[in-house]
Amino acid sequence: MQYNRPARNVQGVLMSSTMDMTDITKAFTEASDALGEGELVKDADFTLFESVGALEIMDPKMDSGFLQPGETLYDNFNVSAPLTAEQVVWVMDELFCYEMAWHKGYALLETLYTSVHLDNLLHQELSRARKARKATKSNKSAKDVSIDDVCFRAECETDQAGTEPTQIMLIHLVLRAYCLGLLKCCDLTIRIITSQMYHEEEDFVSQTFNRDLLSEHDTQEIYGFIQSAYRWLGSTGASSIPDKVRAALKDRLFIRQDFLGALEATIPDSNAWRPNRFGAWRDLQRFASDVGSQQQIGQPVLAAFSEKIQRRFSSNTPPRPIFKLTYREAHRDFDHMLESIGEACQLYELPKTSDCALSLLRYVWAFADKSPATLPRAIMQTVLFTEGQVCGRLDFPFERLLRIDLRELVLAGHPLISKSTIDAETSSDPGFRLRQLLDDFIKAAYEPYFKMYEALCQNRCRIRRRLTHIIGEFDSLQDEAKLIDRKVHTITTPESSQGRWPETDSNYPLHSWVSHHKHAMTQWVLQLGFEHDIYEPDELGIMYSVLSQVQAAQLDSNLRIGHFAKLRYTSVPDVDSYERVICGISCELNTVLGREFAVTSSLTGLLKTLYGFLDSLGTLSASSRRYGSAQRRFELRMKALQGCTSETFDFDTLNNGLRPDRGLVDDNFQNWNAVIESTLKELQEVHENISDQPVFRSSKEQWKKQDQLLLETVRQISERFRFLREACKDAGITMIGEGSLKGKVDVIIPPPGTHRIHDWWVVPEVIFTRAVNDVQDHKHSS
Amino acid sequence: MGGDEVRSLPPLPTTLPISEMRALIAKDLSEPYSIYVYRYFLYQWPELCFIAIDTSTPDYDLAACVICKLERHRGGPMRGYIAMLATQEGYRGKGLAKTLVSKAIDLMTEKDADEIALETEETNRAAMRLYESLGFLRSKKLHRYYLNGNSAYRLLLYLKPGVTSIPTDEYFDPYGSDALPPSAQDDSTYHEALGNYDDELFG
Ligand SMILES: CC(C)(COP(=O)(O)OP(=O)(O)OC[C@H]1O[C@@H](n2cnc3c(N)ncnc32)[C@H](O)[C@@H]1OP(=O)(O)O)[C@@H](O)C(=O)NCCC(=O)NCCS
């Protein structure tokens, strides 16, 4: 088969008097004809990146300017043409759907820029800006940012003599105001998102393709337009519009105005008056969700949107397929987005949350758990990272959060933060040296700690990938922590401190603190692996074993931390002192953490046991894999935990640990049942009798939900065991390791999403094989 | 495999049915690749391209093909990369893809590859089953990797022990050799994203 060269079209070359052009077509054609078929001429820098970036001109799939024979570049839609009120509602709804698609990560070109109305306004804005720049150059004092020029202007003015005034107002006042508001919302959205960490293309496309989304115009000015449109709709001039339609138009303008206002108040560096930001977002959510649930009354004007518009943009991407959400989907996304933004902004209203680092971290995790869209994630970063104003609190640098975290977990009552250390003035004072040491540590820990929070504000896939690296940074920090701990220890031992501090700190508090966070992140990375469905059915057992090992290390370090926290608590002489309160909180916090670690560890153990048992019954063995080996695959798995050098994960040990003890099936079941019972009990009690300290208060709701999910998960595990017990009985299997259920029962791994009670805890479905056909529908993988 | 025949290609540029291959692959792609992408692979690693042709048809119809490359990944392990794979609709389910991919893996192994990588759409069950039956594992999920908004999985297969401990060059030119998401082709900020440490160590 011959490779056909695409037809070359060298006609219509651009010429300009200021350019000196040489036509190289002939030379080029001759040179390329001298090449053999398939021969590639490239320099060493021509990479896959370049080859993937190349576009073939005149290939309709790649060349966005390519016109089919007879095709024109423009559609003939007149933006000034009268529309009925119902049609205006429809255009607004379509715009809203495209806006939400853009928020989802699709480019403006394939979403909002398909609107003929927006295209027209953006075009007017472009010429306005150009005129304004010219005027400034020639020193004319033009009012250069007036938005008055940004209005619908048809290519050729049509005679509007016969048009009713109402229809003129609907277009030139109502729809225009809506469009201006929408464009400004996009401008602010881009500003908020790009001021924070996000991934271009993956999360969001900020590119505006050489159009300016009214960035030079003040939000107030656009507000003014929306308000006059709103007022006009209530006036007699609009009385010919049916009530229902008028209300629909007003609702849409209202949402637009409030969205704009809420965005403006959320801009990190804006001087805008900041009303209750949380309230503003919540009110908007309530109202928008009401409107979204109403019957759609718009009447389509299909010609108001055109796929062709993107062709006129200078773009080096192939033409993109238009992406659109339905009205329902768009509202659902909007609702979810507003909910998450509300959660982020709620931190402004909960100053006590940032008084407690661990509860703040938990809050951010709960926020991240709902997979918020990019804008809420950027707003969360604004809330957390605005310079010196964590959660909107004045004089609250992010570093303070780190100090609080250290105090809560490991340093309450410790000489490192004691009053005499803080007050030490002369360099001969040991307290002075201690303070320096703590500062050294803070300096080293700041970045990894900050990154941990920042990671949680990324998309779910990125969270896992980023944490993988941050674990490594904590790992390196741990050595430094140990060094500082030692130095601290030599200063605070009784001999050198002349009895100034009690001997309670032969532990390594900073080292323990690093270890705590490192182990927590290691668990998250593993758990996110379950959530992302990356493990194969026959790996689940060993992955839960790995998790179990990390949890054991975590629990171990928690016990040590808790032990010293208690020692310090009891050695505070003054029972009414602030220090004593701080120590008390730290003790309680560590106790609660310990209970949480213990209970998740039991749950992990149960799943590990279940998978081990299923494997011993021959129900999990995967069909043979042609390449690689179990060892190699395990090595690959452990790559994600490579940063955690303090743990070694040994395949054989973990694998052997998965095998249930030999012996009677019934005996094992009895043991497992006992574990299930005790886990259920642990779960019921894990968050009982906890004081009402602010440290805990904001977490209580979350705990309740979380514990409920875990309880259900354990009950589900219990059902599986019961099922297997019956199945073993049926099959006459009485001894572990003797007999198989292969071919008798099937194991189905439910995919993440709606099929698991909690995405992090994968409880397999187990069914009798003959029933398989009945459940084909939700058979996912086995 | 009946009338089909699997064979390694003679070196370019003699008889490669490049436009047929391109047409076959483009059919299932959500985004078009320029001819340079095909040339990039076929010119540099012709031996790692395998095709199956139906010798029972007069024109020796192309039934399936796989296109790969093999080079050092960020100055570290020798990484094979399966760039494209497709089986013509009427020829699916006969083991063609599995055979071609196995051939490619065998040759890469022979050429001292440490690991083999590829990406596939998260919804592409057929491809995932195929690769997993060969021993690949999903190593990570890539959010909205493709232009159509779909996420992907990176799949990896280790061929030798100790691959994770082969050091990679942290300052290695990230766009020099690694695979790129098609959706990143025009995006200058993607350069920054790649420069980000995130992708450099955990491949
Ligand atoms: C994926 C694709 C290449 C498979 O080609 P194929 O020649 O039909 O595959 P094979 O016959 O060699 O199948 C090998 C294994 O793949 C899996 N598989 C193939 N098609 C499958 C399907 N429709 N559903 C589930 N598994 C499937 C099976 O595990 C099969 O092994 P088995 O038959 O022993 O169970 C083919 O479907 C295709 O061209 N798809 C479109 C392009 C594409 O997705 N390419 C991969 C991009 S990474």
mmCIF file of C-alpha atoms in Angstrom, chain A residues 18-195:
data_model
loop_
_atom_site.group_PDB
_atom_site.id
_atom_site.type_symbol
_atom_site.label_atom_id
_atom_site.label_comp_id
_atom_site.label_asym_id
_atom_site.label_seq_id
_atom_site.Cartn_x
_atom_site.Cartn_y
_atom_site.Cartn_z
ATOM 1 C CA THR A 18 6.065 45.434 4.983
ATOM 2 C CA MET A 19 7.236 41.866 4.744
ATOM 3 C CA ASP A 20 9.986 40.581 2.623
ATOM 4 C CA MET A 21 8.915 37.144 1.558
ATOM 5 C CA THR A 22 10.641 34.388 -0.272
ATOM 6 C CA ASP A 23 8.600 31.575 -1.690
ATOM 7 C CA ILE A 24 10.368 28.401 -0.683
ATOM 8 C CA THR A 25 7.701 26.080 -2.002
ATOM 9 C CA LYS A 26 9.720 24.972 -4.972
ATOM 10 C CA ALA A 27 12.935 24.437 -3.054
ATOM 11 C CA PHE A 28 11.061 22.598 -0.369
ATOM 12 C CA THR A 29 9.185 20.387 -2.790
ATOM 13 C CA GLU A 30 12.364 19.499 -4.588
ATOM 14 C CA ALA A 31 14.212 18.716 -1.399
ATOM 15 C CA SER A 32 11.435 16.565 -0.047
ATOM 16 C CA ASP A 33 11.061 14.737 -3.336
ATOM 17 C CA ALA A 34 14.673 13.715 -3.013
ATOM 18 C CA LEU A 35 13.860 11.859 0.181
ATOM 19 C CA GLY A 36 12.954 8.234 0.165
ATOM 20 C CA GLU A 37 9.545 7.042 1.248
ATOM 21 C CA GLY A 38 9.184 7.305 4.973
ATOM 22 C CA GLU A 39 12.551 8.890 5.513
ATOM 23 C CA LEU A 40 12.568 11.303 8.408
ATOM 24 C CA VAL A 41 14.835 14.309 8.531
ATOM 25 C CA LYS A 42 15.111 15.562 12.049
ATOM 26 C CA ASP A 43 17.633 17.075 14.371
ATOM 27 C CA ALA A 44 18.458 15.617 17.757
ATOM 28 C CA ASP A 45 16.010 17.949 19.440
ATOM 29 C CA PHE A 46 13.016 16.673 17.578
ATOM 30 C CA THR A 47 11.248 14.764 20.307
ATOM 31 C CA LEU A 48 8.015 12.961 20.707
ATOM 32 C CA PHE A 49 6.722 16.184 22.177
ATOM 33 C CA GLU A 50 7.332 18.024 18.902
ATOM 34 C CA SER A 51 5.911 15.253 16.810
ATOM 35 C CA VAL A 52 2.775 15.078 18.895
ATOM 36 C CA GLY A 53 2.485 18.863 18.731
ATOM 37 C CA ALA A 54 2.644 18.971 14.953
ATOM 38 C CA LEU A 55 -0.520 19.725 13.045
ATOM 39 C CA GLU A 56 -1.175 18.872 9.467
ATOM 40 C CA ILE A 57 -2.462 21.831 7.572
ATOM 41 C CA MET A 58 -5.406 21.009 5.310
ATOM 42 C CA ASP A 59 -6.338 17.953 7.282
ATOM 43 C CA PRO A 60 -9.866 18.752 8.475
ATOM 44 C CA LYS A 61 -9.298 16.742 11.650
ATOM 45 C CA MET A 62 -6.286 18.820 12.612
ATOM 46 C CA ASP A 63 -6.497 22.137 10.824
ATOM 47 C CA SER A 64 -9.127 24.178 12.565
ATOM 48 C CA GLY A 65 -9.197 26.721 9.739
ATOM 49 C CA PHE A 66 -9.929 24.147 7.060
ATOM 50 C CA LEU A 67 -13.104 24.837 5.145
ATOM 51 C CA GLN A 68 -14.940 22.195 3.217
ATOM 52 C CA PRO A 69 -15.643 23.151 -0.408
ATOM 53 C CA GLY A 70 -18.364 25.781 -0.427
ATOM 54 C CA GLU A 71 -18.211 26.266 3.327
ATOM 55 C CA THR A 72 -18.057 29.780 4.762
ATOM 56 C CA LEU A 73 -16.190 30.929 7.819
ATOM 57 C CA TYR A 74 -19.114 32.814 9.289
ATOM 58 C CA ASP A 75 -22.618 31.834 10.173
ATOM 59 C CA ASN A 76 -25.221 34.376 9.450
ATOM 60 C CA PHE A 77 -26.691 34.878 12.832
ATOM 61 C CA ASN A 78 -27.553 38.426 13.658
ATOM 62 C CA VAL A 79 -26.871 39.153 17.308
ATOM 63 C CA SER A 80 -29.210 42.116 17.229
ATOM 64 C CA ALA A 81 -32.071 40.110 15.859
ATOM 65 C CA PRO A 82 -35.047 40.072 18.180
ATOM 66 C CA LEU A 83 -35.560 37.039 20.372
ATOM 67 C CA THR A 84 -38.576 36.151 22.424
ATOM 68 C CA ALA A 85 -38.214 36.179 26.200
ATOM 69 C CA GLU A 86 -38.387 32.370 26.182
ATOM 70 C CA GLN A 87 -35.557 32.272 23.713
ATOM 71 C CA VAL A 88 -33.467 34.573 25.864
ATOM 72 C CA VAL A 89 -34.025 32.216 28.791
ATOM 73 C CA TRP A 90 -32.856 29.366 26.617
ATOM 74 C CA VAL A 91 -29.705 31.193 25.537
ATOM 75 C CA MET A 92 -28.905 31.944 29.179
ATOM 76 C CA ASP A 93 -29.381 28.299 30.136
ATOM 77 C CA GLU A 94 -27.182 27.131 27.300
ATOM 78 C CA LEU A 95 -24.491 29.569 28.329
ATOM 79 C CA PHE A 96 -24.714 28.281 31.876
ATOM 80 C CA CYS A 97 -24.318 24.685 30.676
ATOM 81 C CA TYR A 98 -21.219 25.630 28.707
ATOM 82 C CA GLU A 99 -19.833 27.568 31.630
ATOM 83 C CA MET A 100 -20.099 24.482 33.831
ATOM 84 C CA ALA A 101 -18.447 22.390 31.123
ATOM 85 C CA TRP A 102 -15.594 24.874 31.166
ATOM 86 C CA HIS A 103 -15.364 24.505 34.946
ATOM 87 C CA LYS A 104 -15.103 20.774 34.412
ATOM 88 C CA GLY A 105 -11.895 21.250 32.445
ATOM 89 C CA TYR A 106 -12.907 21.790 28.830
ATOM 90 C CA ALA A 107 -11.447 24.732 26.932
ATOM 91 C CA LEU A 108 -13.385 27.933 26.281
ATOM 92 C CA LEU A 109 -13.094 27.180 22.575
ATOM 93 C CA GLU A 110 -15.133 24.037 22.897
ATOM 94 C CA THR A 111 -17.609 25.483 25.368
ATOM 95 C CA LEU A 112 -18.542 29.139 25.920
ATOM 96 C CA TYR A 113 -16.830 30.416 22.817
ATOM 97 C CA THR A 114 -19.408 28.660 20.702
ATOM 98 C CA SER A 115 -21.861 31.405 21.633
ATOM 99 C CA VAL A 116 -22.396 33.945 18.890
ATOM 100 C CA HIS A 117 -23.434 36.505 21.492
ATOM 101 C CA LEU A 118 -20.311 36.142 23.609
ATOM 102 C CA ASP A 119 -18.169 36.141 20.513
ATOM 103 C CA ASN A 120 -19.685 39.424 19.483
ATOM 104 C CA LEU A 121 -19.155 41.051 22.858
ATOM 105 C CA LEU A 122 -15.583 39.811 23.079
ATOM 106 C CA HIS A 123 -14.955 41.202 19.670
ATOM 107 C CA GLN A 124 -16.305 44.592 20.716
ATOM 108 C CA GLU A 125 -14.158 44.457 23.830
ATOM 109 C CA LEU A 126 -11.121 43.793 21.674
ATOM 110 C CA SER A 127 -11.747 46.824 19.490
ATOM 111 C CA ARG A 128 -12.596 48.931 22.510
ATOM 112 C CA ALA A 129 -9.277 48.061 24.098
ATOM 113 C CA ARG A 130 -7.438 48.717 20.869
ATOM 114 C CA LYS A 131 -9.082 52.115 20.500
ATOM 115 C CA ALA A 132 -8.356 52.940 24.109
ATOM 116 C CA ARG A 133 -4.703 52.102 23.689
ATOM 117 C CA LYS A 134 -4.454 54.270 20.611
ATOM 118 C CA ALA A 135 -6.111 57.115 22.458
ATOM 119 C CA THR A 136 -3.694 56.816 25.351
ATOM 120 C CA LYS A 137 -0.799 56.822 22.945
ATOM 121 C CA SER A 138 -1.938 60.004 21.280
ATOM 122 C CA ASN A 139 -2.524 61.460 24.732
ATOM 123 C CA LYS A 140 -6.186 61.916 24.195
ATOM 124 C CA SER A 141 -7.919 61.668 27.488
ATOM 125 C CA ALA A 142 -10.317 59.020 26.449
ATOM 126 C CA LYS A 143 -12.339 57.286 29.087
ATOM 127 C CA ASP A 144 -10.633 54.087 28.194
ATOM 128 C CA VAL A 145 -12.359 51.535 30.306
ATOM 129 C CA SER A 146 -15.938 52.356 29.639
ATOM 130 C CA ILE A 147 -17.910 49.246 29.077
ATOM 131 C CA ASP A 148 -20.510 51.117 27.049
ATOM 132 C CA ASP A 149 -18.860 50.042 23.831
ATOM 133 C CA VAL A 150 -19.117 46.414 24.743
ATOM 134 C CA CYS A 151 -22.516 45.787 23.298
ATOM 135 C CA PHE A 152 -24.055 43.632 20.610
ATOM 136 C CA ARG A 153 -23.262 44.961 17.199
ATOM 137 C CA ALA A 154 -24.379 43.171 14.109
ATOM 138 C CA GLU A 155 -21.994 42.875 11.166
ATOM 139 C CA CYS A 156 -24.406 44.866 9.081
ATOM 140 C CA GLU A 157 -26.867 46.981 10.982
ATOM 141 C CA THR A 158 -30.349 45.813 10.366
ATOM 142 C CA ASP A 159 -33.348 47.973 10.344
ATOM 143 C CA GLN A 160 -34.904 47.613 13.762
ATOM 144 C CA ALA A 161 -37.761 49.924 12.999
ATOM 145 C CA GLY A 162 -40.380 47.219 13.200
ATOM 146 C CA THR A 163 -38.963 45.629 16.348
ATOM 147 C CA GLU A 164 -40.905 46.034 19.536
ATOM 148 C CA PRO A 165 -39.106 47.975 22.294
ATOM 149 C CA THR A 166 -39.484 45.033 24.648
ATOM 150 C CA GLN A 167 -37.557 42.828 22.312
ATOM 151 C CA ILE A 168 -34.814 45.395 21.914
ATOM 152 C CA MET A 169 -34.489 45.633 25.699
ATOM 153 C CA LEU A 170 -34.442 41.854 26.049
ATOM 154 C CA ILE A 171 -31.391 41.628 23.852
ATOM 155 C CA HIS A 172 -29.550 44.843 24.466
ATOM 156 C CA LEU A 173 -30.214 45.141 28.148
ATOM 157 C CA VAL A 174 -31.141 41.770 29.634
ATOM 158 C CA LEU A 175 -29.110 39.340 27.597
ATOM 159 C CA ARG A 176 -26.204 41.736 27.350
ATOM 160 C CA ALA A 177 -26.121 42.221 31.125
ATOM 161 C CA TYR A 178 -26.217 38.471 31.609
ATOM 162 C CA CYS A 179 -23.393 37.944 29.145
ATOM 163 C CA LEU A 180 -21.234 40.674 30.654
ATOM 164 C CA GLY A 181 -21.772 39.172 34.086
ATOM 165 C CA LEU A 182 -20.889 35.746 32.785
ATOM 166 C CA LEU A 183 -17.690 36.957 31.150
ATOM 167 C CA LYS A 184 -16.628 38.731 34.297
ATOM 168 C CA CYS A 185 -17.339 35.586 36.326
ATOM 169 C CA CYS A 186 -15.009 33.729 33.984
ATOM 170 C CA ASP A 187 -12.360 36.397 34.413
ATOM 171 C CA LEU A 188 -12.527 36.144 38.197
ATOM 172 C CA THR A 189 -12.595 32.361 38.071
ATOM 173 C CA ILE A 190 -9.387 32.344 36.075
ATOM 174 C CA ARG A 191 -7.801 34.774 38.479
ATOM 175 C CA ILE A 192 -8.697 32.689 41.509
ATOM 176 C CA ILE A 193 -7.641 29.386 40.021
ATOM 177 C CA THR A 194 -4.374 30.545 38.486
ATOM 178 C CA SER A 195 -3.316 32.191 41.726
#
